[in-house]
Coordinates of N, CA and C in Angstrom, one line a residue:
M1 N 126.4 -124.5 -7.9 CA 126.4 -125.0 -9.3 C 125.1 -126.2 -9.5
H2 N 124.3 -126.2 -10.5 CA 123.4 -127.0 -10.7 C 123.7 -128.5 -11.1
K3 N 123.1 -129.3 -10.5 CA 123.2 -130.9 -10.8 C 122.5 -131.2 -11.5
Q4 N 122.5 -132.0 -12.6 CA 121.4 -132.5 -13.1 C 121.3 -134.1 -12.7
P5 N 119.9 -134.2 -12.1 CA 119.9 -135.7 -11.4 C 119.9 -136.9 -12.4
I6 N 120.3 -138.0 -12.0 CA 121.2 -139.0 -12.6 C 120.0 -139.9 -13.8
Y7 N 118.4 -139.5 -13.3 CA 117.4 -140.0 -13.8 C 117.6 -139.4 -15.4
A8 N 117.6 -137.6 -15.4 CA 117.9 -137.4 -16.7 C 118.7 -137.9 -17.4
S9 N 119.7 -138.2 -16.7 CA 121.1 -138.3 -18.4 C 120.6 -140.1 -18.7
T10 N 120.1 -141.0 -17.9 CA 119.5 -142.2 -18.1 C 118.0 -141.7 -19.3
Y11 N 117.4 -140.7 -19.0 CA 116.2 -140.7 -19.8 C 116.9 -140.0 -21.3
N12 N 117.9 -139.0 -21.2 CA 118.2 -138.8 -22.1 C 119.1 -139.9 -23.1
N13 N 119.7 -140.8 -22.3 CA 120.4 -142.1 -22.9 C 119.3 -142.9 -23.8
R14 N 118.2 -143.0 -23.0 CA 117.1 -143.9 -23.4 C 116.6 -143.4 -25.0
H15 N 116.2 -141.8 -24.6 CA 115.5 -141.4 -25.6 C 116.4 -141.3 -27.2
R16 N 117.5 -141.0 -27.0 CA 118.7 -141.1 -28.1 C 118.6 -142.9 -28.6
L17 N 118.4 -143.7 -27.6 CA 118.8 -145.0 -28.1 C 117.3 -145.3 -28.7
S18 N 116.5 -145.0 -28.5 CA 114.8 -144.9 -29.2 C 115.0 -144.4 -30.2
W19 N 115.4 -143.3 -30.5 CA 115.6 -142.7 -31.7 C 116.4 -143.2 -32.9
A20 N 118.0 -144.1 -32.5 CA 118.2 -144.9 -33.3 C 117.6 -146.1 -33.8
L21 N 117.0 -146.6 -32.4 CA 116.3 -147.9 -32.9 C 115.2 -147.7 -34.5
G22 N 114.5 -146.8 -33.6 CA 113.5 -146.2 -34.6 C 113.8 -145.7 -36.4
I23 N 115.0 -145.5 -36.3 CA 115.6 -145.1 -37.7 C 116.0 -146.2 -38.3
L24 N 116.9 -147.3 -37.3 CA 117.1 -148.5 -37.8 C 116.1 -149.4 -38.5
A25 N 115.0 -149.2 -37.6 CA 113.5 -149.9 -38.2 C 113.0 -149.5 -39.4
V26 N 113.3 -148.0 -39.4 CA 112.8 -147.5 -40.8 C 113.4 -147.6 -42.2
I27 N 114.9 -147.8 -41.8 CA 115.6 -148.3 -42.3 C 115.4 -149.8 -43.0
G28 N 115.3 -150.9 -42.2 CA 114.9 -151.9 -42.4 C 113.7 -152.2 -43.2
V29 N 112.9 -151.5 -43.1 CA 111.2 -151.7 -43.7 C 111.8 -151.3 -45.1
L30 N 112.7 -150.1 -45.4 CA 113.0 -149.6 -46.7 C 113.7 -150.6 -47.5
L31 N 114.4 -151.1 -46.5 CA 115.6 -152.2 -47.7 C 114.6 -153.2 -48.0
A32 N 113.6 -154.0 -47.0 CA 113.0 -155.1 -47.2 C 112.1 -154.4 -48.8
G33 N 111.4 -153.2 -48.6 CA 110.5 -152.9 -49.5 C 111.4 -152.9 -51.0
A34 N 112.6 -152.5 -51.0 CA 113.3 -152.2 -52.0 C 113.3 -153.5 -52.7
W35 N 114.2 -154.3 -51.3 CA 114.4 -155.8 -52.1 C 113.3 -156.5 -52.7
L36 N 111.9 -156.6 -52.1 CA 110.7 -157.1 -52.9 C 110.5 -156.6 -54.2
W37 N 110.7 -154.8 -54.2 CA 110.4 -154.3 -55.5 C 111.2 -154.8 -56.5
L38 N 112.5 -154.8 -56.4 CA 113.8 -155.3 -57.1 C 113.1 -156.9 -57.8
N39 N 112.8 -157.7 -56.6 CA 112.7 -159.1 -56.9 C 111.3 -159.5 -57.5
R40 N 110.6 -158.7 -57.5 CA 108.9 -159.2 -57.8 C 109.0 -159.7 -58.8
N41 N 107.5 -160.1 -59.2 CA 107.5 -161.2 -60.5 C 107.1 -159.9 -61.4
P42 N 108.4 -159.5 -62.6 CA 108.0 -158.7 -63.5 C 107.6 -159.0 -64.9
R43 N 106.9 -160.4 -65.0 CA 106.6 -161.0 -66.2 C 105.8 -159.5 -67.3
P44 N 106.5 -159.4 -68.2 CA 106.0 -158.7 -69.6 C 104.5 -159.1 -69.9
D45 N 103.8 -158.3 -70.3 CA 102.5 -158.3 -70.8 C 102.2 -159.6 -71.3
A46 N 101.7 -160.8 -70.7 CA 101.4 -162.0 -71.5 C 100.4 -161.8 -72.7
K47 N 99.8 -161.1 -73.1 CA 99.2 -160.7 -74.1 C 99.9 -160.5 -75.3
T48 N 101.0 -159.3 -75.2 CA 102.0 -159.4 -76.5 C 103.1 -160.5 -76.0
Y49 N 103.2 -160.8 -75.3 CA 104.5 -162.1 -75.1 C 103.9 -163.4 -74.5
P50 N 103.0 -163.9 -75.0 CA 102.2 -165.0 -74.6 C 103.2 -166.3 -74.2
V51 N 104.6 -166.5 -74.7 CA 105.5 -167.4 -74.5 C 106.6 -167.3 -73.3
L52 N 106.3 -168.2 -72.3 CA 107.0 -167.6 -71.2 C 108.2 -168.9 -70.9
G53 N 109.2 -168.6 -70.7 CA 110.6 -169.7 -70.6 C 111.5 -169.2 -69.5
V54 N 112.3 -170.2 -69.2 CA 113.6 -169.7 -68.2 C 114.9 -170.1 -68.6
M55 N 115.8 -169.7 -68.4 CA 117.5 -169.9 -68.1 C 118.0 -170.9 -67.6
L56 N 118.8 -171.8 -67.6 CA 119.1 -172.8 -66.3 C 120.4 -173.3 -66.4
D57 N 121.0 -173.3 -65.1 CA 122.4 -174.0 -65.1 C 122.3 -174.3 -63.8
Q58 N 123.8 -175.2 -63.5 CA 123.9 -175.7 -62.5 C 123.7 -175.3 -61.1
T59 N 123.5 -173.7 -61.0 CA 123.3 -173.0 -59.7 C 121.8 -173.5 -59.5
D60 N 121.0 -173.6 -60.4 CA 119.3 -173.8 -60.5 C 118.9 -175.1 -59.6
G61 N 120.1 -175.9 -59.8 CA 120.0 -177.4 -59.8 C 118.9 -178.2 -60.0
I62 N 118.9 -179.4 -60.0 CA 117.6 -180.4 -60.8 C 116.5 -179.7 -60.5
Q63 N 115.6 -179.6 -61.6 CA 114.2 -179.4 -61.8 C 113.1 -179.8 -61.9
D64 N 112.3 -179.4 -61.0 CA 110.7 -180.0 -61.4 C 110.2 -179.7 -62.4
F65 N 110.1 -180.2 -63.8 CA 109.8 -180.0 -65.0 C 108.0 -179.5 -65.1
P66 N 107.4 -180.8 -64.4 CA 105.8 -180.4 -64.3 C 105.7 -179.1 -63.8
T67 N 106.1 -179.2 -62.4 CA 105.7 -177.9 -62.0 C 106.1 -176.4 -62.7
L68 N 107.3 -176.3 -63.4 CA 107.5 -175.5 -64.4 C 106.5 -175.0 -65.4
Q69 N 106.0 -176.1 -65.9 CA 105.1 -176.5 -66.8 C 103.8 -175.6 -66.1
K70 N 103.2 -176.2 -64.7 CA 102.0 -175.8 -64.6 C 102.4 -174.5 -64.0
N71 N 103.3 -173.7 -64.0 CA 103.6 -172.3 -63.6 C 103.6 -171.4 -65.1
H72 N 103.4 -172.4 -66.2 CA 103.2 -171.3 -67.9 C 104.8 -171.3 -68.4
V73 N 105.8 -172.0 -68.0 CA 106.7 -172.3 -68.7 C 106.7 -173.3 -69.9
Q74 N 106.8 -172.8 -71.2 CA 106.8 -173.4 -72.4 C 108.1 -173.7 -72.7
F75 N 109.3 -173.2 -72.1 CA 110.2 -173.5 -72.8 C 112.1 -173.4 -71.7
V76 N 112.7 -174.1 -71.9 CA 114.0 -173.9 -70.9 C 115.2 -173.5 -72.0
Y77 N 116.0 -173.1 -71.6 CA 117.6 -172.9 -72.3 C 118.6 -173.5 -70.9
L78 N 119.2 -174.8 -71.4 CA 120.1 -175.6 -70.4 C 121.8 -175.0 -70.6
K79 N 122.3 -174.6 -69.9 CA 123.8 -174.3 -70.1 C 124.1 -175.7 -70.2
A80 N 125.1 -176.0 -71.5 CA 126.0 -176.9 -71.3 C 127.2 -177.2 -71.1
T81 N 127.8 -176.3 -72.0 CA 129.3 -176.0 -72.0 C 130.2 -174.7 -72.1
E82 N 131.1 -174.7 -71.5 CA 131.6 -173.2 -71.4 C 133.4 -173.1 -71.6
G83 N 133.5 -172.3 -72.8 CA 134.9 -172.6 -73.4 C 135.6 -173.8 -73.7
A84 N 136.6 -174.4 -73.6 CA 136.9 -175.6 -73.9 C 137.0 -177.1 -73.0
S85 N 136.6 -176.7 -71.9 CA 136.6 -177.8 -70.9 C 135.6 -177.7 -69.7
Y86 N 135.0 -176.5 -69.6 CA 133.6 -176.9 -68.7 C 132.4 -177.5 -68.9
F87 N 132.0 -178.7 -68.0 CA 130.8 -179.1 -68.6 C 129.6 -178.7 -67.5
D88 N 128.5 -178.5 -67.7 CA 127.7 -178.1 -66.5 C 127.0 -179.3 -65.8
D89 N 127.3 -179.6 -64.6 CA 127.2 -180.5 -63.4 C 125.7 -181.1 -63.9
E90 N 124.6 -179.8 -64.0 CA 123.3 -180.8 -63.7 C 122.7 -180.9 -65.5
F91 N 123.5 -180.7 -66.7 CA 123.0 -180.6 -68.1 C 122.3 -181.8 -68.2
A92 N 122.9 -182.9 -67.8 CA 122.5 -184.2 -68.4 C 121.4 -184.7 -68.2
T93 N 121.3 -184.6 -66.3 CA 120.0 -184.4 -65.6 C 119.1 -184.0 -66.0
N94 N 119.2 -182.7 -65.8 CA 117.7 -181.7 -66.3 C 117.5 -181.9 -68.0
Y95 N 118.3 -182.3 -68.9 CA 117.9 -182.5 -70.1 C 117.2 -183.9 -70.0
D96 N 117.3 -185.1 -69.4 CA 116.4 -186.4 -69.2 C 115.3 -185.9 -68.9
R97 N 115.3 -185.1 -67.7 CA 113.9 -184.9 -66.7 C 113.0 -184.1 -67.7
V98 N 113.7 -183.3 -68.7 CA 112.5 -182.0 -69.4 C 112.1 -182.8 -70.2
N99 N 112.9 -184.3 -70.9 CA 111.7 -184.5 -72.2 C 111.0 -185.1 -71.6
G100 N 109.9 -185.5 -72.5 CA 108.4 -185.8 -72.2 C 107.6 -184.6 -71.5
S101 N 108.2 -183.7 -70.6 CA 107.2 -182.9 -70.0 C 106.5 -181.9 -70.9
G102 N 106.9 -181.9 -72.2 CA 105.7 -180.8 -72.8 C 106.6 -179.4 -72.8
I103 N 107.8 -179.3 -72.4 CA 108.5 -178.1 -72.3 C 109.3 -178.3 -73.7
R104 N 109.5 -177.3 -74.4 CA 110.4 -177.2 -75.6 C 111.8 -177.1 -74.5
V105 N 112.8 -177.6 -75.2 CA 114.0 -177.5 -74.6 C 115.0 -176.5 -76.0
G106 N 116.2 -175.9 -75.7 CA 117.4 -175.3 -76.1 C 118.6 -175.5 -75.4
V107 N 119.5 -175.6 -75.8 CA 120.8 -175.6 -75.4 C 121.6 -174.6 -75.5
Y108 N 122.6 -174.2 -74.7 CA 123.4 -173.0 -75.2 C 125.0 -173.1 -74.8
H109 N 125.7 -172.7 -75.2 CA 127.2 -172.6 -74.9 C 127.9 -171.0 -74.3
F110 N 128.2 -171.1 -73.2 CA 128.8 -169.8 -73.4 C 130.3 -169.6 -73.7
F111 N 130.6 -168.9 -74.3 CA 131.8 -168.4 -75.1 C 133.0 -167.7 -74.4
S112 N 134.5 -168.4 -75.0 CA 135.3 -168.0 -74.3 C 136.4 -167.7 -74.9
F113 N 136.6 -166.3 -75.1 CA 137.4 -165.5 -75.6 C 139.3 -166.1 -75.4
D114 N 139.2 -166.9 -74.5 CA 140.5 -167.7 -74.3 C 140.7 -169.0 -74.8
S115 N 139.7 -169.8 -75.5 CA 140.0 -171.1 -76.6 C 139.7 -170.7 -77.8
T116 N 140.0 -171.3 -78.9 CA 139.8 -171.3 -80.5 C 138.6 -172.0 -80.3
A117 N 137.9 -171.5 -81.1 CA 136.4 -172.1 -81.7 C 136.4 -173.5 -82.1
E118 N 137.6 -173.8 -82.6 CA 137.9 -175.2 -82.7 C 137.4 -176.0 -81.8
A119 N 138.6 -175.6 -80.5 CA 138.4 -176.0 -79.1 C 137.0 -176.2 -78.5
Q120 N 136.4 -175.3 -78.8 CA 134.8 -174.9 -78.1 C 134.0 -175.8 -78.8
F121 N 134.4 -175.6 -79.8 CA 133.1 -176.9 -80.6 C 133.4 -178.2 -80.2
N122 N 134.6 -178.6 -80.0 CA 135.0 -179.7 -79.7 C 134.1 -180.1 -78.5
Q123 N 134.4 -179.5 -77.6 CA 133.9 -179.7 -76.0 C 132.4 -179.4 -76.1
F124 N 131.9 -178.9 -77.0 CA 130.2 -178.9 -77.0 C 130.0 -180.0 -77.6
N125 N 130.4 -180.3 -78.7 CA 129.9 -181.7 -79.4 C 130.4 -182.9 -78.5
R126 N 131.3 -183.1 -78.1 CA 132.0 -184.5 -76.9 C 130.7 -184.5 -75.9
Q127 N 130.5 -183.4 -75.2 CA 129.7 -183.1 -74.2 C 128.2 -183.4 -74.3
V128 N 127.8 -182.9 -75.1 CA 126.4 -182.5 -75.6 C 126.0 -183.9 -76.5
G129 N 126.5 -184.1 -77.5 CA 126.2 -185.4 -78.2 C 124.8 -185.2 -79.1
S130 N 124.3 -185.8 -79.0 CA 122.6 -185.8 -79.6 C 121.8 -185.2 -79.1
D131 N 122.2 -184.5 -77.7 CA 121.2 -183.8 -76.8 C 121.1 -182.5 -77.4
L132 N 120.6 -181.9 -78.3 CA 120.8 -180.6 -78.9 C 119.4 -179.8 -78.8
G133 N 118.1 -180.7 -78.3 CA 116.8 -179.9 -78.0 C 116.2 -180.0 -79.5
D134 N 115.2 -178.9 -79.4 CA 114.8 -178.3 -80.6 C 115.0 -176.8 -81.0
L135 N 115.2 -176.3 -80.2 CA 115.4 -174.8 -80.4 C 116.7 -174.3 -80.8
P136 N 117.2 -173.3 -81.5 CA 118.2 -172.9 -82.0 C 119.4 -173.0 -80.7
I137 N 120.8 -173.4 -81.3 CA 121.6 -173.4 -80.3 C 122.3 -172.4 -79.8
G138 N 122.2 -171.8 -78.5 CA 122.5 -170.5 -77.9 C 124.4 -170.7 -77.9
I139 N 124.4 -169.2 -78.3 CA 126.1 -169.0 -77.7 C 126.1 -167.9 -76.9
Y140 N 126.1 -167.9 -75.8 CA 126.0 -166.7 -75.0 C 127.1 -166.1 -74.8
L141 N 127.3 -164.7 -75.1 CA 128.5 -163.8 -75.2 C 128.5 -162.8 -74.0
E142 N 129.5 -162.7 -73.5 CA 129.7 -161.8 -72.1 C 131.1 -161.3 -72.0
Y143 N 131.5 -160.5 -71.7 CA 132.6 -159.8 -71.4 C 133.1 -160.3 -69.5
Y144 N 134.1 -161.1 -69.4 CA 134.4 -161.4 -68.0 C 135.7 -161.1 -67.8
S145 N 136.4 -161.1 -66.7 CA 137.7 -161.2 -66.1 C 138.1 -160.1 -66.8
Q146 N 139.3 -160.1 -67.0 CA 139.9 -159.1 -67.6 C 139.4 -158.3 -68.9
Y147 N 138.4 -159.5 -69.8 CA 137.9 -158.8 -70.6 C 136.6 -157.6 -70.6
T148 N 136.2 -157.7 -68.8 CA 135.4 -156.5 -68.8 C 135.6 -155.2 -69.2
D149 N 137.2 -155.1 -68.6 CA 137.8 -153.6 -69.0 C 138.5 -153.4 -70.6
T150 N 138.8 -154.5 -70.8 CA 139.6 -154.3 -72.0 C 139.1 -155.4 -72.4
P151 N 138.1 -155.1 -73.5 CA 137.3 -156.3 -74.5 C 138.2 -156.5 -75.6
P152 N 138.1 -157.5 -76.5 CA 138.8 -158.2 -77.5 C 138.8 -157.3 -78.6
S153 N 139.5 -156.8 -79.7 CA 139.0 -156.1 -80.6 C 137.7 -156.8 -81.1
K154 N 137.3 -156.2 -82.0 CA 135.8 -156.1 -82.8 C 136.0 -157.3 -83.9
A155 N 137.5 -157.1 -84.4 CA 137.7 -158.0 -85.9 C 138.0 -159.3 -85.0
Q156 N 138.8 -159.5 -84.1 CA 139.0 -160.9 -83.4 C 137.7 -161.3 -82.4
F157 N 136.9 -160.5 -82.4 CA 135.5 -161.0 -81.8 C 135.0 -161.6 -82.7
Q158 N 134.4 -161.2 -83.9 CA 133.8 -161.3 -84.6 C 134.5 -162.7 -85.6
T159 N 135.7 -162.6 -85.8 CA 136.2 -163.8 -86.5 C 136.1 -165.2 -85.6
R160 N 136.3 -165.3 -84.4 CA 136.1 -166.2 -83.6 C 134.5 -166.8 -83.6
I161 N 133.8 -165.8 -83.2 CA 132.1 -166.0 -83.4 C 131.7 -166.4 -84.7
E162 N 132.3 -166.2 -85.8 CA 132.0 -166.8 -87.2 C 132.4 -168.0 -87.2
A163 N 133.5 -168.4 -86.6 CA 134.3 -169.3 -87.0 C 133.5 -170.5 -86.2
L164 N 133.2 -170.4 -84.7 CA 132.2 -171.4 -84.3 C 130.6 -171.7 -84.8
I165 N 130.3 -170.4 -85.1 CA 129.1 -170.6 -85.9 C 128.8 -171.4 -87.1
Q166 N 130.2 -171.4 -88.1 CA 130.3 -171.9 -89.2 C 130.4 -173.4 -89.0
L167 N 131.1 -173.7 -88.0 CA 131.1 -175.3 -87.3 C 130.0 -175.9 -86.9
I168 N 129.0 -175.0 -86.2 CA 127.8 -175.6 -85.8 C 127.0 -175.9 -87.3
H169 N 127.1 -175.0 -88.0 CA 126.3 -175.1 -89.2 C 126.6 -176.1 -90.0
T170 N 128.1 -176.4 -90.1 CA 128.6 -177.3 -91.2 C 128.2 -178.9 -90.8
R171 N 128.9 -178.7 -89.4 CA 129.1 -180.3 -88.6 C 128.2 -180.8 -87.9
L172 N 127.2 -180.2 -87.7 CA 125.6 -180.4 -87.0 C 124.5 -180.1 -87.7
G173 N 124.5 -179.1 -88.6 CA 123.6 -178.9 -89.4 C 122.3 -178.3 -88.9
R174 N 122.7 -177.7 -87.6 CA 121.9 -176.4 -86.7 C 122.0 -174.9 -86.8
E175 N 120.8 -174.4 -86.3 CA 120.7 -173.2 -86.3 C 121.5 -172.7 -85.2
V176 N 122.1 -171.4 -84.7 CA 122.4 -170.8 -83.7 C 121.8 -169.6 -83.2
M177 N 121.9 -169.0 -82.0 CA 121.3 -168.1 -81.6 C 122.2 -167.3 -80.8
L178 N 122.6 -166.0 -81.0 CA 123.5 -165.3 -80.2 C 122.9 -164.7 -79.1
M179 N 123.3 -164.7 -78.0 CA 122.9 -164.5 -76.8 C 123.5 -163.4 -76.2
G180 N 123.2 -162.2 -75.4 CA 123.9 -161.3 -74.3 C 123.0 -160.2 -74.7
T181 N 123.7 -159.2 -74.0 CA 123.1 -157.7 -73.8 C 123.3 -157.1 -75.3
P182 N 122.4 -156.1 -75.2 CA 122.3 -155.1 -76.6 C 123.9 -154.4 -77.0
T183 N 124.4 -154.3 -76.1 CA 126.1 -153.9 -76.3 C 126.6 -154.8 -76.7
I184 N 126.5 -155.8 -76.3 CA 127.7 -157.1 -76.6 C 127.5 -157.5 -78.5
L185 N 125.6 -157.6 -78.4 CA 125.2 -158.1 -79.5 C 125.5 -157.3 -80.7
E186 N 125.5 -155.8 -80.2 CA 125.8 -154.9 -81.5 C 127.0 -155.1 -82.1
R187 N 128.0 -155.6 -81.2 CA 129.6 -155.7 -81.9 C 129.2 -157.0 -82.9
V188 N 128.3 -157.8 -83.2 CA 128.2 -158.9 -83.7 C 127.0 -158.7 -84.7
A189 N 126.4 -157.7 -85.0 CA 125.3 -157.6 -85.5 C 125.6 -157.7 -87.0
T190 N 126.7 -157.7 -87.6 CA 126.8 -158.2 -88.7 C 126.8 -159.3 -89.2
I191 N 127.4 -160.2 -88.1 CA 127.6 -161.9 -88.1 C 126.2 -162.9 -87.7
S192 N 126.1 -163.7 -89.2 CA 124.9 -164.2 -89.1 C 123.5 -163.5 -88.8
P193 N 123.3 -162.2 -89.3 CA 122.2 -161.3 -88.9 C 120.9 -162.1 -89.0
K194 N 120.6 -163.1 -89.9 CA 119.4 -163.5 -89.8 C 119.1 -164.6 -88.9
S195 N 120.4 -165.1 -87.8 CA 119.9 -166.1 -86.8 C 119.4 -165.2 -85.6
P196 N 118.3 -165.9 -85.0 CA 117.9 -165.2 -83.8 C 118.5 -164.7 -82.8
R197 N 118.2 -163.9 -82.1 CA 118.8 -162.9 -80.8 C 118.4 -163.4 -79.8
W198 N 118.7 -163.6 -78.6 CA 118.4 -163.8 -77.4 C 118.7 -162.7 -76.4
V199 N 118.3 -161.4 -76.2 CA 118.3 -160.0 -75.6 C 118.4 -160.0 -74.1
V200 N 119.3 -159.5 -73.5 CA 119.2 -159.6 -72.0 C 119.2 -158.4 -71.7
S201 N 117.8 -157.4 -71.4 CA 117.8 -156.1 -70.9 C 116.6 -156.5 -70.1
D202 N 116.6 -155.1 -69.2 CA 115.4 -154.5 -68.3 C 114.4 -154.0 -69.1
T203 N 114.7 -153.6 -70.5 CA 113.6 -152.8 -71.2 C 113.4 -153.6 -72.3
A204 N 112.2 -153.6 -72.8 CA 111.7 -154.2 -73.9 C 112.9 -153.9 -75.0
P205 N 113.7 -154.6 -75.8 CA 114.4 -154.7 -77.2 C 113.8 -154.5 -78.3
K206 N 114.5 -153.6 -79.1 CA 113.8 -153.2 -80.3 C 113.6 -154.4 -81.4
H207 N 114.9 -155.4 -81.5 CA 115.1 -156.6 -82.3 C 115.7 -157.5 -81.3
A208 N 114.7 -158.3 -81.1 CA 115.1 -159.7 -80.3 C 113.9 -161.0 -80.7
T209 N 114.5 -162.2 -80.9 CA 113.6 -163.2 -80.9 C 113.1 -163.9 -79.2
F210 N 114.0 -163.8 -78.8 CA 114.0 -163.4 -77.3 C 114.3 -162.8 -76.1
W211 N 113.8 -162.5 -75.4 CA 113.9 -161.2 -74.6 C 113.9 -161.6 -73.3
Q212 N 115.2 -162.1 -72.5 CA 115.2 -162.1 -71.1 C 115.4 -160.9 -70.5
Y213 N 114.3 -160.5 -69.5 CA 113.7 -159.6 -68.9 C 114.2 -159.5 -67.6
R214 N 115.0 -160.0 -66.9 CA 115.7 -160.4 -65.9 C 116.2 -160.9 -65.4
D215 N 117.8 -160.8 -64.9 CA 118.8 -161.7 -64.5 C 118.4 -162.8 -63.3
S216 N 117.2 -161.9 -62.2 CA 116.4 -162.8 -61.4 C 115.3 -162.8 -61.1
A217 N 114.4 -163.2 -60.8 CA 112.8 -163.1 -60.6 C 112.1 -164.2 -60.4
T218 N 111.0 -164.3 -59.7 CA 110.0 -165.4 -59.6 C 109.1 -165.2 -60.8
L219 N 108.5 -166.4 -60.6 CA 107.6 -166.7 -61.9 C 106.2 -166.6 -61.4
P220 N 105.4 -166.1 -62.3 CA 103.8 -165.8 -61.9 C 103.0 -167.6 -61.6
G221 N 102.7 -167.0 -60.4 CA 101.9 -168.4 -60.1 C 102.9 -169.2 -59.3
D222 N 104.0 -168.7 -58.9 CA 105.1 -169.8 -58.7 C 105.3 -169.6 -56.9
D223 N 104.2 -170.5 -56.3 CA 104.4 -170.6 -54.5 C 105.7 -170.9 -53.7
S224 N 106.8 -171.5 -54.6 CA 107.9 -171.7 -54.3 C 108.5 -170.3 -53.8
K225 N 108.5 -169.3 -54.7 CA 109.3 -168.4 -54.9 C 110.5 -168.4 -55.1
K226 N 111.0 -169.5 -56.4 CA 112.3 -169.7 -56.4 C 112.5 -168.6 -57.6
F227 N 113.9 -168.0 -57.8 CA 114.2 -167.4 -58.4 C 114.8 -167.6 -59.8
Y228 N 114.7 -167.4 -61.0 CA 115.1 -168.1 -62.3 C 115.5 -166.8 -63.2
Q229 N 116.0 -166.8 -64.1 CA 116.4 -166.0 -65.3 C 115.1 -166.2 -66.6
P230 N 114.6 -165.4 -66.4 CA 112.7 -165.7 -67.1 C 113.4 -165.1 -68.2
A231 N 112.5 -165.4 -69.2 CA 112.7 -164.6 -70.6 C 111.4 -165.2 -71.3
V232 N 111.1 -164.3 -72.3 CA 109.6 -164.5 -73.3 C 110.2 -164.4 -74.9
F233 N 109.1 -165.2 -75.0 CA 109.8 -165.4 -76.6 C 108.7 -164.3 -77.5
N234 N 109.3 -163.4 -78.4 CA 109.0 -162.0 -78.7 C 108.2 -162.6 -80.3
G235 N 106.7 -163.3 -79.9 CA 105.6 -163.5 -81.0 C 104.9 -164.1 -80.5
S236 N 103.8 -164.7 -81.3 CA 102.8 -165.6 -81.2 C 103.1 -167.0 -81.0
S237 N 102.1 -167.5 -79.9 CA 102.5 -168.8 -79.4 C 102.9 -169.9 -81.0
A238 N 102.2 -169.3 -81.9 CA 102.2 -170.3 -83.3 C 103.4 -169.9 -84.0
Q239 N 104.0 -168.5 -83.7 CA 105.6 -168.2 -84.2 C 106.3 -168.8 -83.2
F240 N 106.2 -169.1 -82.0 CA 107.0 -170.1 -81.3 C 107.3 -171.4 -81.7
Q241 N 106.0 -171.8 -82.2 CA 105.9 -173.2 -82.2 C 106.7 -173.7 -83.4
A242 N 106.7 -172.6 -84.5 CA 107.6 -172.7 -85.7 C 109.1 -172.7 -85.8
Q243 N 109.6 -172.3 -84.3 CA 110.8 -172.2 -84.3 C 111.9 -173.7 -84.3
S244 N 112.8 -173.6 -84.6 CA 113.8 -175.0 -84.9 C 115.0 -174.9 -84.7
N245 N 115.9 -175.7 -84.5 CA 117.1 -175.7 -84.6 C 117.8 -176.3 -86.0
K246 N 116.8 -176.8 -86.7 CA 117.2 -177.4 -87.8 C 117.7 -176.6 -89.0
I247 N 118.8 -176.5 -89.8 CA 119.0 -175.3 -91.0 C 118.1 -175.6 -92.2
V248 N 117.5 -174.5 -92.6 CA 116.6 -174.8 -93.6 C 117.3 -174.6 -94.9
R249 N 117.5 -175.3 -96.0 CA 118.4 -175.2 -96.8 C 117.6 -175.5 -98.1

């Protein structure tokens, strides 16, 4: 009976281990490459979209706005409130810090399907006060929790959104902007149709005032490699400067 030398078995085990480690190394390189590709700076063409901005909430922390301006950021949208009780922890600090930086500012409210329009307006008005920025007030629309699988009826959705918009128009005298994906914005296409839209999409939307082109990406020239929710204005610099949250009567 032929016996295999001990060293042969050891060689075979080491050979298999080398192959396994090699395969793991290749997988690691591929995963790292995929991560870098997905999180690269994907800023749309600056000639077509010359005005760059970011959306911020408390998860982004307190911001260094002079640095953002150095990285060509011309506007920020700060999350203020959500539903009838939530207030963003960093809103007041970031709002104070952005003033005087030369960056234009907008504020937004995350819409809730669980609270009345009146309750949501009161929360927004109570927390934000006169810190309304100078860009249209955003109302961010997104299906969450149980509404992801079972969205509210279109009629109920439209009625509540319309009521909140009316409150902002009549009590604050301010313009609004509906924000969200093309799918959810399609459900409210007939609501305040002349108001601007903030569209969240990986591809250029057909109709948008602002285009949020990624949920998370770095900014051009930003050595810190921090990730933001970046957006561009769909128009010229002059058209951007004409944007206002005041209702023209």
